[in-house]
PDB file of C-alpha atoms in Angstrom:
ATOM      1  CA  MET I 162     105.879 144.772 119.143  1.00  0.00           C
ATOM      2  CA  ALA I 163     103.624 142.024 117.751  1.00  0.00           C
ATOM      3  CA  ARG I 164     106.181 139.344 118.496  1.00  0.00           C
ATOM      4  CA  ARG I 165     106.081 140.146 122.218  1.00  0.00           C
ATOM      5  CA  THR I 166     102.315 140.117 122.514  1.00  0.00           C
ATOM      6  CA  VAL I 167     101.325 137.077 120.447  1.00  0.00           C
ATOM      7  CA  ARG I 168     101.337 133.674 122.046  1.00  0.00           C
ATOM      8  CA  ARG I 169     103.579 131.444 120.000  1.00  0.00           C
ATOM      9  CA  SER I 170     101.946 128.158 119.020  1.00  0.00           C
ATOM     10  CA  PRO I 171     102.551 125.316 116.564  1.00  0.00           C
ATOM     11  CA  LEU I 172      99.362 126.245 114.686  1.00  0.00           C
ATOM     12  CA  ALA I 173     100.358 129.924 114.365  1.00  0.00           C
ATOM     13  CA  LEU I 174     103.771 128.806 113.080  1.00  0.00           C
ATOM     14  CA  VAL I 175     102.233 126.427 110.515  1.00  0.00           C
ATOM     15  CA  LEU I 176      99.775 129.092 109.285  1.00  0.00           C
ATOM     16  CA  LEU I 177     102.540 131.668 108.880  1.00  0.00           C
ATOM     17  CA  SER I 178     104.640 129.073 107.029  1.00  0.00           C
ATOM     18  CA  LEU I 179     101.804 128.419 104.600  1.00  0.00           C
ATOM     19  CA  LEU I 180     101.309 132.133 103.990  1.00  0.00           C
ATOM     20  CA  ALA I 181     105.057 132.503 103.431  1.00  0.00           C
ATOM     21  CA  GLU I 182     104.552 130.197 100.434  1.00  0.00           C
ATOM     22  CA  GLU I 183     101.675 132.193  98.944  1.00  0.00           C
ATOM     23  CA  PRO I 184      98.555 134.139  99.936  1.00  0.00           C
ATOM     24  CA  MET I 185      95.552 131.894 100.588  1.00  0.00           C
ATOM     25  CA  HIS I 186      92.192 131.648 102.296  1.00  0.00           C
ATOM     26  CA  PRO I 187      91.574 129.747 105.588  1.00  0.00           C
ATOM     27  CA  TYR I 188      89.811 126.793 103.977  1.00  0.00           C
ATOM     28  CA  ARG I 189      92.826 126.139 101.737  1.00  0.00           C
ATOM     29  CA  MET I 190      95.157 126.462 104.750  1.00  0.00           C
ATOM     30  CA  HIS I 191      93.102 123.906 106.658  1.00  0.00           C
ATOM     31  CA  GLU I 192      93.075 121.502 103.715  1.00  0.00           C
ATOM     32  CA  LEU I 193      96.841 121.850 103.115  1.00  0.00           C
ATOM     33  CA  ILE I 194      97.575 121.223 106.794  1.00  0.00           C
ATOM     34  CA  LYS I 195      95.656 117.952 106.589  1.00  0.00           C
ATOM     35  CA  ALA I 196      96.966 116.953 103.150  1.00  0.00           C
ATOM     36  CA  ARG I 197     100.577 117.488 104.224  1.00  0.00           C
ATOM     37  CA  GLY I 198     100.137 115.680 107.535  1.00  0.00           C
ATOM     38  CA  LYS I 199     100.820 118.820 109.556  1.00  0.00           C
ATOM     39  CA  ASP I 200      97.719 118.033 111.625  1.00  0.00           C
ATOM     40  CA  ARG I 201     100.085 115.737 113.560  1.00  0.00           C
ATOM     41  CA  ILE I 202     102.032 118.752 114.794  1.00  0.00           C
ATOM     42  CA  ALA I 203      99.294 121.409 114.932  1.00  0.00           C
ATOM     43  CA  ASN I 204      95.851 120.745 116.335  1.00  0.00           C
ATOM     44  CA  VAL I 205      93.244 121.479 113.678  1.00  0.00           C
ATOM     45  CA  ALA I 206      90.655 118.965 114.841  1.00  0.00           C
ATOM     46  CA  GLN I 207      88.302 121.916 115.230  1.00  0.00           C
ATOM     47  CA  ARG I 208      88.289 123.984 112.028  1.00  0.00           C
ATOM     48  CA  ASN I 209      87.415 126.982 114.178  1.00  0.00           C
ATOM     49  CA  SER I 210      90.917 126.860 115.680  1.00  0.00           C
ATOM     50  CA  VAL I 211      92.348 127.894 112.295  1.00  0.00           C
ATOM     51  CA  TYR I 212      89.985 130.875 112.118  1.00  0.00           C
ATOM     52  CA  GLN I 213      90.701 131.895 115.721  1.00  0.00           C
ATOM     53  CA  THR I 214      94.447 131.773 115.127  1.00  0.00           C
ATOM     54  CA  ILE I 215      94.058 133.757 111.892  1.00  0.00           C
ATOM     55  CA  ASP I 216      92.060 136.392 113.789  1.00  0.00           C
ATOM     56  CA  ARG I 217      94.817 136.637 116.391  1.00  0.00           C
ATOM     57  CA  LEU I 218      97.560 136.911 113.747  1.00  0.00           C
ATOM     58  CA  LEU I 219      95.508 139.556 111.918  1.00  0.00           C
ATOM     59  CA  ARG I 220      95.002 141.641 115.085  1.00  0.00           C
ATOM     60  CA  LEU I 221      98.749 141.523 115.700  1.00  0.00           C
ATOM     61  CA  GLU I 222      99.451 142.547 112.105  1.00  0.00           C
ATOM     62  CA  LEU I 223     101.467 139.401 111.385  1.00  0.00           C
ATOM     63  CA  ILE I 224      99.125 138.777 108.451  1.00  0.00           C
ATOM     64  CA  ALA I 225      96.912 141.074 106.386  1.00  0.00           C
ATOM     65  CA  VAL I 226      93.878 140.762 104.144  1.00  0.00           C
ATOM     66  CA  ARG I 227      95.019 140.639 100.528  1.00  0.00           C
ATOM     67  CA  GLU I 228      91.595 140.398  98.922  1.00  0.00           C
ATOM     68  CA  THR I 229      88.095 139.136  99.368  1.00  0.00           C
ATOM     69  CA  ALA I 230      87.202 136.671  96.652  1.00  0.00           C
ATOM     70  CA  ARG I 231      83.607 136.572  95.520  1.00  0.00           C
ATOM     71  CA  ASP I 232      82.229 133.631  93.575  1.00  0.00           C
ATOM     72  CA  GLU I 233      78.505 133.212  93.042  1.00  0.00           C
ATOM     73  CA  ARG I 234      78.783 129.436  93.604  1.00  0.00           C
ATOM     74  CA  ARG I 235      80.729 129.741  96.871  1.00  0.00           C
ATOM     75  CA  PRO I 236      80.602 131.860  99.991  1.00  0.00           C
ATOM     76  CA  GLU I 237      82.827 134.923 100.132  1.00  0.00           C
ATOM     77  CA  ARG I 238      86.450 134.011 100.891  1.00  0.00           C
ATOM     78  CA  THR I 239      89.062 136.248 102.427  1.00  0.00           C
ATOM     79  CA  VAL I 240      92.587 135.695 101.159  1.00  0.00           C
ATOM     80  CA  TYR I 241      95.383 136.492 103.632  1.00  0.00           C
ATOM     81  CA  GLN I 242      99.067 137.229 103.135  1.00  0.00           C
ATOM     82  CA  ILE I 243     102.001 137.341 105.510  1.00  0.00           C
ATOM     83  CA  THR I 244     103.334 140.785 106.491  1.00  0.00           C
ATOM     84  CA  ASP I 245     106.953 141.792 107.083  1.00  0.00           C
ATOM     85  CA  ALA I 246     106.281 141.559 110.821  1.00  0.00           C
ATOM     86  CA  GLY I 247     104.795 138.087 110.271  1.00  0.00           C
ATOM     87  CA  TRP I 248     107.841 136.978 108.301  1.00  0.00           C
ATOM     88  CA  GLU I 249     110.089 138.255 111.106  1.00  0.00           C
ATOM     89  CA  ALA I 250     107.946 136.451 113.729  1.00  0.00           C
ATOM     90  CA  LEU I 251     108.016 133.238 111.659  1.00  0.00           C
ATOM     91  CA  ARG I 252     111.825 133.299 111.455  1.00  0.00           C
ATOM     92  CA  THR I 253     112.213 134.175 115.148  1.00  0.00           C
ATOM     93  CA  TRP I 254     109.771 131.497 116.356  1.00  0.00           C
ATOM     94  CA  THR I 255     111.353 128.851 114.131  1.00  0.00           C
ATOM     95  CA  ALA I 256     114.832 129.685 115.454  1.00  0.00           C
ATOM     96  CA  GLU I 257     113.658 129.735 119.091  1.00  0.00           C
ATOM     97  CA  MET I 258     111.667 126.500 118.790  1.00  0.00           C
ATOM     98  CA  LEU I 259     114.648 124.749 117.192  1.00  0.00           C
ATOM     99  CA  ALA I 260     117.118 125.941 119.818  1.00  0.00           C
ATOM    100  CA  SER I 261     115.221 125.588 123.080  1.00  0.00           C
ATOM    101  CA  PRO I 262     113.158 122.623 124.283  1.00  0.00           C
ATOM    102  CA  ALA I 263     109.774 123.906 125.422  1.00  0.00           C
ATOM    103  CA  ARG I 264     108.296 122.934 128.754  1.00  0.00           C
ATOM    104  CA  GLU I 265     105.347 120.849 127.625  1.00  0.00           C
ATOM    105  CA  TYR I 266     102.834 118.967 129.718  1.00  0.00           C
ATOM    106  CA  PRO I 267     101.874 115.794 127.840  1.00  0.00           C
ATOM    107  CA  GLU I 268      99.433 113.331 129.404  1.00  0.00           C
ATOM    108  CA  PHE I 269     101.600 110.209 129.257  1.00  0.00           C
ATOM    109  CA  PRO I 270     104.246 111.268 131.847  1.00  0.00           C
ATOM    110  CA  ALA I 271     101.414 112.497 134.087  1.00  0.00           C
ATOM    111  CA  ALA I 272      99.764 109.061 133.884  1.00  0.00           C
ATOM    112  CA  LEU I 273     103.099 107.355 134.599  1.00  0.00           C
ATOM    113  CA  SER I 274     103.505 109.459 137.734  1.00  0.00           C
ATOM    114  CA  SER I 275     100.319 107.933 139.149  1.00  0.00           C
ATOM    115  CA  LEU I 276     100.754 104.418 137.734  1.00  0.00           C
ATOM    116  CA  MET I 277     100.622 102.959 141.253  1.00  0.00           C
ATOM    117  CA  VAL I 278      96.857 103.528 141.429  1.00  0.00           C
ATOM    118  CA  LEU I 279      96.489 100.636 138.966  1.00  0.00           C
ATOM    119  CA  THR I 280      97.533  97.078 139.633  1.00  0.00           C
ATOM    120  CA  PRO I 281     100.626  95.842 137.777  1.00  0.00           C
ATOM    121  CA  GLU I 282      98.299  93.657 135.692  1.00  0.00           C
ATOM    122  CA  GLU I 283      96.151  96.653 134.709  1.00  0.00           C
ATOM    123  CA  ALA I 284      99.297  98.616 133.875  1.00  0.00           C
ATOM    124  CA  VAL I 285     100.527  95.860 131.530  1.00  0.00           C
ATOM    125  CA  SER I 286      97.136  95.710 129.831  1.00  0.00           C
ATOM    126  CA  ARG I 287      97.025  99.469 129.226  1.00  0.00           C
ATOM    127  CA  LEU I 288     100.647  99.630 128.095  1.00  0.00           C
ATOM    128  CA  ARG I 289     100.014  96.764 125.689  1.00  0.00           C
ATOM    129  CA  GLN I 290      97.136  98.789 124.221  1.00  0.00           C
ATOM    130  CA  ARG I 291      99.447 101.819 123.900  1.00  0.00           C
ATOM    131  CA  ALA I 292     102.101  99.694 122.192  1.00  0.00           C
ATOM    132  CA  VAL I 293      99.574  98.499 119.617  1.00  0.00           C
ATOM    133  CA  GLU I 294      98.474 102.077 118.904  1.00  0.00           C
ATOM    134  CA  LEU I 295     102.082 103.276 118.659  1.00  0.00           C
ATOM    135  CA  ASP I 296     102.818 100.436 116.230  1.00  0.00           C
ATOM    136  CA  GLU I 297      99.837 101.464 114.091  1.00  0.00           C
ATOM    137  CA  SER I 298     100.876 105.131 114.165  1.00  0.00           C
ATOM    138  CA  LEU I 299     104.407 104.214 113.103  1.00  0.00           C
ATOM    139  CA  ALA I 300     103.101 102.153 110.203  1.00  0.00           C
ATOM    140  CA  GLU I 301     100.894 105.066 109.123  1.00  0.00           C
ATOM    141  CA  ASP I 302     103.803 107.529 109.389  1.00  0.00           C
ATOM    142  CA  ARG I 303     106.068 105.273 107.337  1.00  0.00           C
ATOM    143  CA  ARG I 304     103.364 104.885 104.670  1.00  0.00           C
ATOM    144  CA  ALA I 305     102.995 108.657 104.502  1.00  0.00           C
ATOM    145  CA  MET I 306     106.747 109.097 104.032  1.00  0.00           C
ATOM    146  CA  ALA I 307     106.869 106.364 101.392  1.00  0.00           C
ATOM    147  CA  ALA I 308     104.037 108.070  99.494  1.00  0.00           C
ATOM    148  CA  ALA I 309     106.333 111.021  98.720  1.00  0.00           C
ATOM    149  CA  PRO I 310     109.608 109.350  97.661  1.00  0.00           C
ATOM    150  CA  ASP I 311     110.793 112.328  95.603  1.00  0.00           C
ATOM    151  CA  LEU I 312     110.119 114.960  98.244  1.00  0.00           C
ATOM    152  CA  PRO I 313     113.437 116.395  99.508  1.00  0.00           C
ATOM    153  CA  ARG I 314     114.374 115.413 103.065  1.00  0.00           C
ATOM    154  CA  LEU I 315     114.142 119.037 104.216  1.00  0.00           C
ATOM    155  CA  PHE I 316     110.347 118.833 103.926  1.00  0.00           C
ATOM    156  CA  LEU I 317     110.152 115.535 105.827  1.00  0.00           C
ATOM    157  CA  LEU I 318     112.233 116.357 108.909  1.00  0.00           C
ATOM    158  CA  ASP I 319     109.154 116.778 111.120  1.00  0.00           C
ATOM    159  CA  GLU I 320     107.917 113.342 109.989  1.00  0.00           C
ATOM    160  CA  GLU I 321     111.356 111.809 110.627  1.00  0.00           C
ATOM    161  CA  TYR I 322     111.372 113.284 114.115  1.00  0.00           C
ATOM    162  CA  GLN I 323     107.875 111.986 114.923  1.00  0.00           C
ATOM    163  CA  ILE I 324     108.896 108.503 113.775  1.00  0.00           C
ATOM    164  CA  ALA I 325     112.090 108.583 115.864  1.00  0.00           C
ATOM    165  CA  VAL I 326     110.164 109.714 118.955  1.00  0.00           C
ATOM    166  CA  ARG I 327     107.475 107.043 118.505  1.00  0.00           C
ATOM    167  CA  GLU I 328     110.111 104.341 117.944  1.00  0.00           C
ATOM    168  CA  ALA I 329     111.894 105.355 121.144  1.00  0.00           C
ATOM    169  CA  GLU I 330     108.617 105.459 123.099  1.00  0.00           C
ATOM    170  CA  LEU I 331     107.550 102.061 121.759  1.00  0.00           C
ATOM    171  CA  ALA I 332     110.898 100.494 122.730  1.00  0.00           C
ATOM    172  CA  TRP I 333     110.607 102.011 126.218  1.00  0.00           C
ATOM    173  CA  VAL I 334     106.988 100.870 126.672  1.00  0.00           C
ATOM    174  CA  ARG I 335     107.952  97.331 125.651  1.00  0.00           C
ATOM    175  CA  ASP I 336     110.847  97.400 128.139  1.00  0.00           C
ATOM    176  CA  VAL I 337     108.519  98.452 130.977  1.00  0.00           C
ATOM    177  CA  MET I 338     105.988  95.784 129.967  1.00  0.00           C
ATOM    178  CA  GLU I 339     108.736  93.144 130.140  1.00  0.00           C
ATOM    179  CA  ALA I 340     109.800  94.386 133.583  1.00  0.00           C
ATOM    180  CA  LEU I 341     106.177  94.117 134.737  1.00  0.00           C
ATOM    181  CA  ARG I 342     105.806  90.660 133.154  1.00  0.00           C
ATOM    182  CA  THR I 343     108.909  89.281 134.918  1.00  0.00           C
ATOM    183  CA  GLY I 344     108.048  90.910 138.243  1.00  0.00           C
ATOM    184  CA  GLU I 345     111.164  93.096 138.202  1.00  0.00           C
ATOM    185  CA  LEU I 346     108.757  96.043 138.418  1.00  0.00           C
ATOM    186  CA  SER I 347     105.843  95.486 140.775  1.00  0.00           C
ATOM    187  CA  TRP I 348     104.024  97.060 143.712  1.00  0.00           C
ATOM    188  CA  SER I 349     101.238  96.660 146.195  1.00  0.00           C
ATOM    189  CA  ARG I 350      99.365  99.077 148.454  1.00  0.00           C
ATOM    190  CA  GLU I 351     101.363  97.913 151.449  1.00  0.00           C
ATOM    191  CA  TRP I 352     104.664  98.433 149.635  1.00  0.00           C
ATOM    192  CA  ILE I 353     103.565 101.919 148.464  1.00  0.00           C
ATOM    193  CA  ARG I 354     102.592 102.855 152.049  1.00  0.00           C
ATOM    194  CA  ALA I 355     105.971 101.643 153.313  1.00  0.00           C
ATOM    195  CA  VAL I 356     107.813 103.694 150.702  1.00  0.00           C
ATOM    196  CA  ALA I 357     105.702 106.759 151.516  1.00  0.00           C
ATOM    197  CA  GLU I 358     106.511 106.439 155.218  1.00  0.00           C
ATOM    198  CA  LYS I 359     110.202 105.981 154.502  1.00  0.00           C
ATOM    199  CA  PHE I 360     110.433 109.108 152.370  1.00  0.00           C
ATOM    200  CA  SER I 361     107.930 111.346 154.181  1.00  0.00           C
TER     201      SER I 361
END
């Protein structure tokens, strides 16, 4: 029942995965997500998002309170554990996410669909900026992978995938920039109006 009513999300999947390792409190989950670089696949920019997702998983009985730890030097901490239903949901979500590409709505394709509102020169400038940032991200990802040389590949597949995707995007962006630079790809308002009339 819980599996049908909970909204599957990367953050819910990551939290359940952590609790499949061992019971822990939300602060530790948040810190492990960041330490392991999983904040690149699950949005934890707002710490509150971890607590909100935990509340949702708790309501759906995918996790349960194991204990409340009291320490006079720290605030009270609730330790959570995964339930049998949570384990089943974790396995099902992982299998479904692996098998079926999700319909996602990233910003970059949306911006490309309205590229004609910029001049070709502005487009080159912005794409150059994106290429620099992609290059920096790739360097950071490679450093992160190199920092754990003994970690088995199984635990680095998400990093490998992110690197492969960024490499492909960077190559494509550079190809489009070259087409803009040579004039192979260009436009003007008049040309856009003519195309619109032709296909209207």
